[in-house]
XYZ file of C-alpha atoms in Angstrom:
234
model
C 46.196 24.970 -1.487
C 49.564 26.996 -0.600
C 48.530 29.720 -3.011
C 45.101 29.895 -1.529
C 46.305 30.062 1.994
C 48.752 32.662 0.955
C 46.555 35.071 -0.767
C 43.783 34.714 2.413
C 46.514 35.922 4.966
C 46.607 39.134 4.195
C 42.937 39.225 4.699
C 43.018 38.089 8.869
C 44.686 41.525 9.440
C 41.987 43.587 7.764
C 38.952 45.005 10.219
C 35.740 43.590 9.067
C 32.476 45.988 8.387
C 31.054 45.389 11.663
C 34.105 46.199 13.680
C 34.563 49.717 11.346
C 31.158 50.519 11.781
C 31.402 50.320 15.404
C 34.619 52.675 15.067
C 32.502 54.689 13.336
C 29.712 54.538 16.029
C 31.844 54.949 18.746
C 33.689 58.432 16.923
C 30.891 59.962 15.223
C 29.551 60.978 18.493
C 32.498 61.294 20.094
C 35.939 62.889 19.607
C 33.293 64.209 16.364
C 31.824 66.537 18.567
C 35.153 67.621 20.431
C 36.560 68.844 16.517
C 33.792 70.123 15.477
C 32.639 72.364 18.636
C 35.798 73.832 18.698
C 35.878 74.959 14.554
C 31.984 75.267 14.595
C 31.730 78.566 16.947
C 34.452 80.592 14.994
C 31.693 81.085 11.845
C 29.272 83.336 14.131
C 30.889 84.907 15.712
C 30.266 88.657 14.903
C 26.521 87.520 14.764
C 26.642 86.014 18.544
C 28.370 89.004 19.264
C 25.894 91.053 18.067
C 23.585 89.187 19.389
C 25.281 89.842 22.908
C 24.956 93.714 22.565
C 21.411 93.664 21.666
C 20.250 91.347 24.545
C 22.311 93.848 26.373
C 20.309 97.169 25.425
C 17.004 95.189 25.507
C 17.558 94.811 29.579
C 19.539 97.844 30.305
C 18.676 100.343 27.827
C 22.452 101.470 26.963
C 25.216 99.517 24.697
C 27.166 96.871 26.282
C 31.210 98.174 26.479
C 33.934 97.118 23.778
C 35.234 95.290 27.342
C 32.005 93.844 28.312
C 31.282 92.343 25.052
C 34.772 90.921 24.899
C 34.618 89.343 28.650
C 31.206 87.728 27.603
C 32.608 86.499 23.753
C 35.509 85.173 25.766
C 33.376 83.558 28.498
C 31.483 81.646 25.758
C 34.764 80.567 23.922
C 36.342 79.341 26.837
C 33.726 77.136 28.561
C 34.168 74.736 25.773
C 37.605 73.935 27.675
C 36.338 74.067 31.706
C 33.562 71.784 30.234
C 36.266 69.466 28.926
C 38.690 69.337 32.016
C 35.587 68.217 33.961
C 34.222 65.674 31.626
C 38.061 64.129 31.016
C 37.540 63.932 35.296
C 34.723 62.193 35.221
C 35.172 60.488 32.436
C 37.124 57.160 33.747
C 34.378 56.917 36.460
C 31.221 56.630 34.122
C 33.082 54.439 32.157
C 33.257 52.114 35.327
C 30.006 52.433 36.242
C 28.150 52.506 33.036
C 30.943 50.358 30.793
C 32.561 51.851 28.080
C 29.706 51.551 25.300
C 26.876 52.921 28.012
C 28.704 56.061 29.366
C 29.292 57.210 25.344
C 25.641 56.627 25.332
C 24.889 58.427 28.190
C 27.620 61.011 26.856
C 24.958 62.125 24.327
C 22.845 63.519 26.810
C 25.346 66.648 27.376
C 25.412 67.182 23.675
C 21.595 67.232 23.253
C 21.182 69.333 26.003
C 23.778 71.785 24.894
C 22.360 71.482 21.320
C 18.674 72.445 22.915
C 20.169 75.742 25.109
C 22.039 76.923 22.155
C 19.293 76.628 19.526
C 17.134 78.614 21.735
C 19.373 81.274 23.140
C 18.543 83.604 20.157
C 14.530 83.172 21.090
C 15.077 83.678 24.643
C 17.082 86.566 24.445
C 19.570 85.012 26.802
C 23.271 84.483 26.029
C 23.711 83.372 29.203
C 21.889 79.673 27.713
C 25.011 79.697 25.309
C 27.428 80.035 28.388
C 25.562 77.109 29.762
C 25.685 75.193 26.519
C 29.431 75.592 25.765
C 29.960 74.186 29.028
C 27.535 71.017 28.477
C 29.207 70.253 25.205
C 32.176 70.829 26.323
C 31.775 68.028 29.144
C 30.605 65.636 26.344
C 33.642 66.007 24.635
C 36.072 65.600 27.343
C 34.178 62.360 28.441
C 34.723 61.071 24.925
C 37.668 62.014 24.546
C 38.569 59.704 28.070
C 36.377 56.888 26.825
C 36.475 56.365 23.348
C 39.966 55.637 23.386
C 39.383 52.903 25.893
C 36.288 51.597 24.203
C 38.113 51.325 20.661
C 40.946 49.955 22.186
C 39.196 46.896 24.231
C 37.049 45.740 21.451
C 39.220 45.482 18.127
C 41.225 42.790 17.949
C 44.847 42.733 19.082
C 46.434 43.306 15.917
C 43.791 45.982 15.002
C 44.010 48.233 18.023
C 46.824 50.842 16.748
C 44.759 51.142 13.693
C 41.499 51.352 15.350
C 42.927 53.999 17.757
C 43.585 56.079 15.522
C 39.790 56.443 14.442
C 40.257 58.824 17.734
C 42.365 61.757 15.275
C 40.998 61.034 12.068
C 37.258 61.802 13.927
C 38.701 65.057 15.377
C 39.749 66.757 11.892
C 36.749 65.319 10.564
C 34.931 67.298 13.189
C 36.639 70.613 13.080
C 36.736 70.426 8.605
C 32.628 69.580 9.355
C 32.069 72.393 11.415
C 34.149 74.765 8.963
C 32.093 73.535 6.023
C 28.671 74.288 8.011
C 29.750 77.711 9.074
C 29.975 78.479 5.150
C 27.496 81.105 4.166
C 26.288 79.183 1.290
C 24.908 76.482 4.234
C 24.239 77.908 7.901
C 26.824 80.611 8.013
C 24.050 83.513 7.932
C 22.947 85.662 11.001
C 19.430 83.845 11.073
C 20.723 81.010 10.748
C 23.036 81.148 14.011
C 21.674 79.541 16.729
C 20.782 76.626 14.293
C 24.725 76.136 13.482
C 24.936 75.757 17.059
C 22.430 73.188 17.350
C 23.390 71.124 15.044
C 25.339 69.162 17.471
C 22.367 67.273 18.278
C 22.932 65.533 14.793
C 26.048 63.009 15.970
C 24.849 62.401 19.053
C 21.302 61.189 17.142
C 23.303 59.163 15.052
C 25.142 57.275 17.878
C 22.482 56.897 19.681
C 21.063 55.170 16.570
C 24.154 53.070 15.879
C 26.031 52.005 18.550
C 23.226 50.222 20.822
C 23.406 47.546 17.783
C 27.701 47.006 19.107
C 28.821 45.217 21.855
C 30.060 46.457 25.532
C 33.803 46.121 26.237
C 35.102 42.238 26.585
C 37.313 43.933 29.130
C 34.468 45.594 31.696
C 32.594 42.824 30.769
C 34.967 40.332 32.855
C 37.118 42.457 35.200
C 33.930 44.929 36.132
C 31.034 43.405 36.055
C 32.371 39.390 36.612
C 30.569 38.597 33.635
C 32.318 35.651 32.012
C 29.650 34.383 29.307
C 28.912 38.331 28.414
C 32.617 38.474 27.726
C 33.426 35.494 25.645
C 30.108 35.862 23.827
């Protein structure tokens, strides 16, 4: 009896399956999406570019200036992070008013949206739809960057939330070595294939939107939010 009780305590502080395939619910369309938008738009970006300066002589008949293009590449770029500093804003509200589990759900709206503009700037002839989309996914990830923490956090188990938490980092370089790996010419790194790289974002947010309805809300919002006592324990 003492050697079976000794050899099954190591075993209590081990996560079960469920609770790491919520983890991976949670951060696959999550702090995912913030790693891999940032590494994902560096493969393109003479194409987009290009891209840019043809849209340009299409409505105005004359090339677009070594300044111009620049302002506009930069513009792009950049609206990753003023998407980001609003969704971190925001972030803490929706997770009040949605819980923790339903504003990461509603989180994916952003990120499909983004993924849509994106995949059809090239068609539309408008890079303007890519300023527009950098922004969108850029508010997805600076919402789950807010709440996933919290959401990991509030459902592992005491002794499991410093591991679980840092599902949070190891998601990020996951996200920016994924988006190098797509950008390779051998998979979607080829001019056609641009505005397809950029829509692949739609693909985590599909998968959590598959996944994580199947996990529970937050104990935590559960009781202290919503007053629900039975939700909580259960």
């Amino acid at each position: 009896m003492s050697l079976s009780e000794g050899s099954a305590k190591p075993k209590k502080g081990l996560p079960n399956i469920s609770l790491l395939l919520a983890v991976f619910a949670a951060c696959v369309g999550g702090t995912f999406q913030y790693g891999y938008n940032i590494s994902v738009i560096n493969a393109p970006t003479m194409y987009v570019q290009n891209f840019i300066n043809q849209t340009w002589i299409q409505r105005y008949q004359t090339n677009i200036s070594q300044d111009g293009l620049t302002l506009f590449w930069s513009t792009i770029v950049s609206m990753f992070t003023l998407g980001g500093l609003i969704g971190a804003s925001i972030g803490g509200t929706l997770s009040v008013k949605l819980g923790r589990r339903g504003t990461l759900l509603a989180n994916n709206a952003f990120s499909l949206m983004a993924a849509l503009l994106m995949g059809l700037s090239s068609t539309a002839g408008s890079f303007e739809l890519l300023i527009i989309g950098r922004l969108l996914i850029g508010m997805n990830a600076g919402i789950a960057l807010c709440v996933q923490p919290l959401y990991l956090g509030e459902i592992a188990p005491t002794a499991l939330r410093g591991a679980m938490g840092t599902g949070t980092s190891v998601f990020i370089t996951g996200g920016i070595l994924t988006g190098q790996v797509m950008g390779l010419k051998e998979i979607l790194g080829k001019e056609e294939y641009w505005p397809i790289l950029l829509s692949t974002t739609c693909i985590p947010a599909f998968l959590q939107l598959l996944i994580l309805p199947w996990f529970p809300e937050s104990p935590r919002y559960l009781l202290i939010d919503k007053g629900e006592e039975e939700g909580c324990k259960k």
